[in-house]
Amino acid sequence: MSSVDFTKIPVAEIYGSNCFSNALMKERLPKNIYKEILAVQAGRKELTLEVAEVVAAVMRDWALSKGASHYTHWFHPLTGLTAEKHDSFIAPTSDGGVIMEFSGKELIKGEPDASSFPSGGLRATFEARGYTAWDVTSPAFLKQDQTGTTLCIPTAFISYYGQALDKKVPLLKSTDALNIQALRVLRALGNESSQRVFTTVGPEQEYFLIDKQFYDRRSDLMLTGRTVFGALPAKGQEMEDHYFGAIKERVAAFMRELNTELWKVGIPAKTQHNEVAPNQFEIAPVFANSTAAVDANQLVMETIRSVARRHGLEALLHEKPFAGVNGSGKHNNWSIATDDGINLFEPGENPASNARFLLFAAAVVEAVDRYALLIRASVATSGNDHRLGANEAPPAIVSVFFGGPLTEIFDNIAEGKSGATNGGGATIKIGVTSLPALPLDVSDRNRTSPFAFTGNKFEFRMVGSSQSIATPNTYLNVAVAQVLSEFADKLEKAADKNETIHTIIKESYSKHRKVIFNGNNYADEWVREAERRGLPNVKNTVDALTVLTQSETVSLFENHKVLTKEELESRYHIYLEKYSKQINIEAGVTIDLARRSIFPSVSAYAAELARDAAALAAIGAVSVPQEKRAKRIAELSAELFDETGKLETVLAEAQETEEPFAQAKVYYEKVRPGMDAVRSKADALEKLVSKDAWPFPGYEDLLFKL
Ligand code: ADP
Ligand code: MG
């Protein structure tokens, strides 16, 4: 437990104290160097070694003054985690002493051995070199743990031949692509002031907390992040007494420390509350530019885990740690902003900004409809398969929620209702009349939509709680960039701008309005309705990933210079393999626990019952319930044994299948149902044996004891 009283720490003093922020650079760097950095951040200039030398020296002095001994290039390999290789600042001198060194070269470029990170065949083993390069758009920070204090430099990870080996490179490239196309549209609309367009992202992170003493006795949680067994307790989430309920003392202490740690590294953690399921929580920072937000979210996940351990807790970031109660997601709030402070999804107060808003909103609708499969693939993981389509999460059908008033405006434009009426009877002429003021809650509060317009941003809710948000944002950016490029082609040639804007919106919306759905996404009718509309409903990761190698996807990514065909293929294989590996571990744990823990425990318990029954019979007292229970347990044990054997057979089949897609299919189609079959027997047994006889803590301990 921590001895620091976090209630007494002045936030203003600690905020950003471990972050090498722009404010700090402004204060410490020579003016001209700081200006150079701003230009590099804005994509107007390349970073030179001379500038890097100056920054490195200042960064080193700052880090050393804070007690740092090491530095690391911090990056996002395709595992979805973050990786770091620590180097110390120490350099020996000829007289046997040391000096603390850190050069510009060391700041901008690192050479970790890339061979142990997944590359999906991009890197032959004889060419294991990969480079990490400083990502100037995301601030460096200090990490403090048992190893001491380390200066972490956010970087992009590329192969010797320049291919992306991480999730950062494509994200950066997708923001560039969106910048180029959005600026074209803005210029065509007459905007001369904005120099750069970027996306803003604010992810809401959900997670569970459980007591560490229970976690330590559950090897399924330790090895897979989720429970592969567990009968539902008498109480689930039906009382709805957890959501926004009072935060328990122990959790409150954890949250205080979590906030403090995040504030120190300059992450503006803002809201926190209980979530729907018991022991489920959420934390959301204030939004930031997408690269900083992506890095921050990786740090948030890491910090949740490490702070939890200091409080005798274990944080579960898995999408579905418990069957039968809500899973965890990560709402990805996403918007497009300009460097001069315009939010392009802010419905405007005057005709010009309205035209802009309607055009950009139409572009998102078209992008989500045309690239629905890609959007779906961006959140495809084995963990998220438990969630998408289950009743608490947005279904696997990608649709957009616009809300009544906005939908009406677009409907009217599409149907050419004498221009467009605003509901109050007035006619909207693009670029001439104002939109009716949209009520602020226009859109909010449809909690079932996978992609909802929420007033001045879109909220993508299909993202899984444990995944990096880099990929969803990359795919989204590139899809929208493509549609904007087509809009720009038309606008740049237009004689009558307002007329053309009107036509673009009308044509685009008419064609893609089928993706708009304002109703209840969890209802069965929606599944049928979506099918009638021709919207895809891809229910599993294996099928969802296939879009990555389709020719339309390849040309989309190649046109915008975000990923090449080879890079997409390698990613496709890495994601398939990751899926298979995860199910493989889960199945292994299932078999192991069934055979070596559950089976022996229940057999011993049944024998005990039988002995009791016999002892009672010997004194003439017959115990029918004891006998019946012993018999039922024996039956179920036999079934458990059989199902475990069958699982072992299909697992072997999966392991022997070589081609990655075929292999993942076996895991999906055979191994997963096999695990479910074993589980159903075990969960039935759990309800029949005494609590003491069950070999590990059950759901009641995990979900209700904190
Ligand atoms: P809710 O739970 O109602 O969805 P929250 O307040 O929990 O709302 O989360 C809203 C999130 O949206 C916050 O992380 C916030 O920073 C983010 N956000 C707000 N405006 C924008 C924007 N323009 N771009 C990106 N994210 C935004
Ligand atoms: Mg939300």
Coordinates of N, CA and C in Angstrom, one line a residue, residues 28-143:
R28 N 12.7 26.0 -21.9 CA 14.1 25.6 -21.8 C 14.9 25.7 -23.1
L29 N 14.2 25.6 -24.3 CA 14.9 25.5 -25.5 C 15.2 26.9 -26.0
P30 N 16.3 27.1 -26.7 CA 16.5 28.4 -27.4 C 15.3 28.7 -28.3
K31 N 14.9 29.9 -28.5 CA 13.7 30.3 -29.2 C 13.6 29.6 -30.6
N32 N 14.8 29.7 -31.3 CA 14.7 29.2 -32.7 C 14.6 27.7 -32.8
I33 N 15.2 27.0 -31.8 CA 15.0 25.6 -31.7 C 13.6 25.2 -31.4
Y34 N 13.0 25.9 -30.5 CA 11.6 25.6 -30.1 C 10.7 25.8 -31.4
K35 N 11.0 26.8 -32.1 CA 10.2 27.1 -33.3 C 10.4 25.9 -34.3
E36 N 11.6 25.4 -34.4 CA 11.8 24.3 -35.3 C 11.0 23.1 -34.9
I37 N 11.0 22.8 -33.6 CA 10.2 21.7 -33.1 C 8.7 21.9 -33.4
L38 N 8.2 23.1 -33.3 CA 6.8 23.3 -33.6 C 6.6 23.0 -35.1
A39 N 7.5 23.4 -35.9 CA 7.4 23.2 -37.4 C 7.4 21.7 -37.7
V40 N 8.2 21.0 -37.0 CA 8.3 19.5 -37.2 C 7.0 18.9 -36.7
Q41 N 6.5 19.3 -35.6 CA 5.2 18.8 -35.0 C 4.1 19.0 -36.0
A42 N 4.1 20.2 -36.7 CA 3.1 20.5 -37.6 C 3.3 19.9 -39.0
G43 N 4.4 19.2 -39.1 CA 4.6 18.5 -40.4 C 5.2 19.4 -41.5
R44 N 5.6 20.6 -41.1 CA 6.1 21.5 -42.1 C 7.6 21.3 -42.4
K45 N 8.3 20.7 -41.4 CA 9.7 20.5 -41.6 C 10.2 19.1 -41.1
E46 N 11.4 18.7 -41.6 CA 12.0 17.5 -41.1 C 12.9 17.8 -39.9
L47 N 13.0 16.9 -39.0 CA 13.8 17.1 -37.9 C 15.3 16.9 -38.3
T48 N 16.1 17.9 -38.0 CA 17.6 17.8 -38.3 C 18.3 17.3 -37.1
L49 N 19.5 16.8 -37.4 CA 20.4 16.3 -36.3 C 20.8 17.5 -35.4
E50 N 21.0 18.6 -36.0 CA 21.5 19.8 -35.2 C 20.4 20.2 -34.2
V51 N 19.1 20.2 -34.6 CA 18.1 20.5 -33.7 C 18.0 19.4 -32.6
A52 N 18.1 18.2 -33.1 CA 17.9 17.1 -32.1 C 19.0 17.1 -31.1
E53 N 20.2 17.6 -31.4 CA 21.3 17.7 -30.5 C 21.0 18.6 -29.3
V54 N 20.4 19.7 -29.7 CA 20.1 20.7 -28.7 C 19.0 20.2 -27.8
V55 N 17.9 19.6 -28.4 CA 16.8 19.1 -27.6 C 17.3 18.0 -26.7
A56 N 18.1 17.1 -27.3 CA 18.6 15.9 -26.5 C 19.4 16.4 -25.2
A57 N 20.2 17.4 -25.4 CA 20.9 17.9 -24.2 C 20.0 18.5 -23.1
V58 N 19.0 19.2 -23.6 CA 18.0 19.8 -22.6 C 17.2 18.7 -22.0
M59 N 16.8 17.7 -22.8 CA 16.0 16.6 -22.3 C 16.7 15.8 -21.3
R60 N 18.0 15.6 -21.6 CA 18.9 14.8 -20.7 C 19.0 15.5 -19.3
D61 N 19.3 16.8 -19.4 CA 19.5 17.6 -18.1 C 18.2 17.5 -17.3
W62 N 17.1 17.7 -18.0 CA 15.8 17.6 -17.3 C 15.6 16.3 -16.6
A63 N 15.8 15.2 -17.4 CA 15.6 13.8 -16.9 C 16.5 13.5 -15.8
L64 N 17.8 13.9 -15.9 CA 18.8 13.7 -14.8 C 18.4 14.4 -13.6
S65 N 17.9 15.7 -13.7 CA 17.5 16.4 -12.5 C 16.3 15.8 -11.8
K66 N 15.6 14.9 -12.6 CA 14.5 14.2 -11.9 C 14.9 12.8 -11.5
G67 N 16.2 12.6 -11.5 CA 16.6 11.3 -11.0 C 16.7 10.1 -12.0
A68 N 16.5 10.4 -13.3 CA 16.5 9.4 -14.3 C 17.9 8.8 -14.5
S69 N 18.0 7.5 -14.7 CA 19.3 6.9 -15.0 C 19.3 6.3 -16.4
H70 N 18.1 6.0 -16.9 CA 18.0 5.3 -18.2 C 17.1 6.1 -19.1
Y71 N 17.2 5.7 -20.4 CA 16.2 6.2 -21.3 C 15.8 5.1 -22.2
T72 N 14.7 5.2 -22.8 CA 14.2 4.1 -23.7 C 13.4 4.7 -24.8
H73 N 13.5 4.1 -26.0 CA 12.6 4.4 -27.1 C 11.4 3.5 -26.9
W74 N 10.3 4.2 -26.7 CA 9.1 3.5 -26.3 C 8.2 3.4 -27.5
F75 N 7.8 2.2 -27.9 CA 7.1 2.0 -29.1 C 6.0 0.9 -29.1
H76 N 5.2 0.9 -30.1 CA 4.0 0.0 -30.2 C 4.2 -1.1 -31.2
P77 N 4.8 -2.2 -30.8 CA 4.9 -3.3 -31.8 C 3.5 -3.8 -32.1
L78 N 3.4 -4.7 -33.0 CA 2.1 -5.2 -33.4 C 1.5 -6.2 -32.4
T79 N 2.2 -6.4 -31.3 CA 1.5 -7.2 -30.3 C 0.4 -6.4 -29.7
G80 N 0.3 -5.1 -29.9 CA -0.7 -4.3 -29.3 C -0.3 -3.7 -27.9
L81 N 0.8 -4.2 -27.4 CA 1.4 -3.7 -26.2 C 2.3 -2.6 -26.5
T82 N 3.0 -2.1 -25.5 CA 4.1 -1.2 -25.7 C 5.4 -1.9 -25.4
A83 N 6.5 -1.5 -26.0 CA 7.8 -2.1 -25.8 C 8.8 -1.1 -25.4
E84 N 9.8 -1.5 -24.7 CA 10.8 -0.5 -24.3 C 12.1 -1.3 -24.1
K85 N 13.2 -0.7 -24.5 CA 14.5 -1.3 -24.2 C 15.3 -0.2 -23.5
H86 N 15.7 -0.5 -22.3 CA 16.3 0.6 -21.5 C 17.8 0.7 -21.8
D87 N 18.3 1.9 -22.0 CA 19.8 2.1 -22.1 C 20.1 3.1 -21.0
S88 N 21.2 2.9 -20.4 CA 21.6 3.9 -19.4 C 22.3 5.1 -20.0
F89 N 22.2 6.2 -19.3 CA 22.9 7.4 -19.8 C 24.4 7.3 -19.6
I90 N 24.8 6.3 -18.9 CA 26.2 6.3 -18.4 C 27.2 6.0 -19.6
A91 N 28.2 6.8 -19.7 CA 29.3 6.5 -20.6 C 30.6 6.6 -19.8
P92 N 31.4 5.5 -19.9 CA 32.7 5.5 -19.1 C 33.7 6.5 -19.7
T93 N 34.4 7.1 -18.8 CA 35.5 8.0 -19.2 C 36.8 7.3 -19.1
S94 N 37.9 7.9 -19.8 CA 39.2 7.2 -19.8 C 39.8 7.1 -18.4
D95 N 39.4 8.0 -17.5 CA 40.0 8.0 -16.2 C 39.2 7.1 -15.2
G96 N 38.4 6.2 -15.7 CA 37.7 5.3 -14.9 C 36.4 5.8 -14.3
G97 N 36.0 7.0 -14.6 CA 34.7 7.6 -14.1 C 33.6 7.4 -15.1
V98 N 32.5 8.1 -14.9 CA 31.4 8.0 -15.9 C 30.9 9.5 -16.1
I99 N 30.4 9.7 -17.3 CA 29.6 10.9 -17.5 C 28.2 10.4 -18.1
M100 N 27.3 11.3 -17.9 CA 25.9 11.0 -18.4 C 25.7 11.6 -19.8
E101 N 25.6 10.7 -20.8 CA 25.5 11.1 -22.1 C 24.2 10.8 -22.8
F102 N 23.8 11.7 -23.7 CA 22.6 11.4 -24.5 C 22.7 12.3 -25.7
S103 N 22.9 11.8 -26.8 CA 23.1 12.6 -28.0 C 21.9 12.8 -28.8
G104 N 21.9 13.7 -29.8 CA 20.8 13.9 -30.7 C 20.5 12.7 -31.5
K105 N 21.5 11.9 -31.8 CA 21.3 10.7 -32.6 C 20.5 9.7 -31.7
E106 N 20.9 9.6 -30.5 CA 20.2 8.7 -29.6 C 18.8 9.1 -29.3
L107 N 18.5 10.4 -29.4 CA 17.2 10.8 -29.3 C 16.3 10.4 -30.5
I108 N 16.8 10.7 -31.7 CA 16.0 10.5 -32.8 C 16.0 9.1 -33.4
K109 N 17.0 8.3 -33.1 CA 17.0 7.0 -33.7 C 17.5 5.9 -32.7
G110 N 16.8 4.8 -32.7 CA 17.3 3.7 -31.8 C 17.3 2.4 -32.7
E111 N 18.0 1.4 -32.2 CA 18.1 0.2 -33.0 C 17.8 -1.0 -32.1
P112 N 16.6 -1.2 -31.7 CA 16.3 -2.4 -30.9 C 16.4 -3.6 -31.8
D113 N 16.7 -4.8 -31.3 CA 16.7 -6.0 -32.1 C 15.3 -6.3 -32.5
A114 N 15.0 -6.2 -33.7 CA 13.6 -6.3 -34.1 C 13.1 -7.8 -34.2
S115 N 14.0 -8.7 -34.1 CA 13.7 -10.1 -34.5 C 12.7 -10.7 -33.6
S116 N 12.5 -10.2 -32.4 CA 11.5 -10.9 -31.5 C 10.2 -10.2 -31.5
F117 N 10.0 -9.2 -32.4 CA 8.7 -8.7 -32.5 C 8.0 -9.2 -33.8
P118 N 6.7 -9.3 -33.8 CA 6.0 -9.8 -35.0 C 6.2 -8.9 -36.2
S119 N 6.6 -9.5 -37.3 CA 6.7 -8.7 -38.5 C 5.9 -9.3 -39.6
G120 N 5.3 -10.5 -39.4 CA 4.5 -11.1 -40.4 C 5.2 -11.4 -41.7
G121 N 6.5 -11.7 -41.6 CA 7.3 -12.1 -42.7 C 7.9 -10.9 -43.4
L122 N 7.8 -9.7 -42.9 CA 8.4 -8.5 -43.6 C 9.9 -8.5 -43.4
R123 N 10.4 -9.1 -42.4 CA 11.8 -9.0 -42.1 C 12.4 -10.4 -42.1
A124 N 13.2 -10.7 -43.0 CA 13.9 -12.0 -43.0 C 14.7 -12.0 -41.7
T125 N 14.9 -13.2 -41.2 CA 15.7 -13.3 -39.9 C 17.1 -12.8 -40.0
F126 N 17.7 -12.9 -41.2 CA 19.1 -12.4 -41.3 C 19.1 -10.9 -41.3
E127 N 18.0 -10.3 -41.5 CA 18.0 -8.8 -41.4 C 17.0 -8.4 -40.3
A128 N 17.5 -8.6 -39.1 CA 16.7 -8.4 -37.9 C 16.6 -7.0 -37.5
R129 N 17.4 -6.1 -38.2 CA 17.4 -4.7 -37.8 C 16.1 -4.0 -37.9
G130 N 15.7 -3.2 -36.9 CA 14.6 -2.3 -37.1 C 15.0 -1.0 -36.4
Y131 N 14.4 0.0 -36.8 CA 14.7 1.3 -36.2 C 13.6 1.9 -35.5
T132 N 13.9 2.6 -34.4 CA 12.8 3.4 -33.8 C 13.2 4.9 -34.0
A133 N 12.2 5.7 -34.3 CA 12.4 7.1 -34.6 C 11.5 7.9 -33.8
W134 N 12.1 9.0 -33.2 CA 11.3 9.8 -32.3 C 10.1 10.4 -33.0
D135 N 8.9 10.2 -32.3 CA 7.7 10.8 -32.8 C 7.5 12.1 -32.0
V136 N 7.8 13.2 -32.7 CA 7.8 14.5 -32.1 C 6.4 15.0 -31.7
T137 N 5.4 14.3 -32.2 CA 4.0 14.8 -31.9 C 3.5 14.3 -30.6
S138 N 4.3 13.4 -29.9 CA 3.8 12.9 -28.7 C 4.9 13.2 -27.6
P139 N 4.6 13.7 -26.5 CA 5.7 14.2 -25.6 C 6.4 13.0 -24.9
A140 N 7.7 13.2 -24.6 CA 8.5 12.3 -23.8 C 8.0 12.4 -22.4
F141 N 8.3 11.4 -21.6 CA 7.8 11.4 -20.2 C 8.7 10.5 -19.4
L142 N 8.6 10.7 -18.1 CA 9.4 9.9 -17.2 C 8.6 8.8 -16.5
K143 N 9.1 7.6 -16.5 CA 8.4 6.5 -15.8 C 9.2 6.1 -14.6

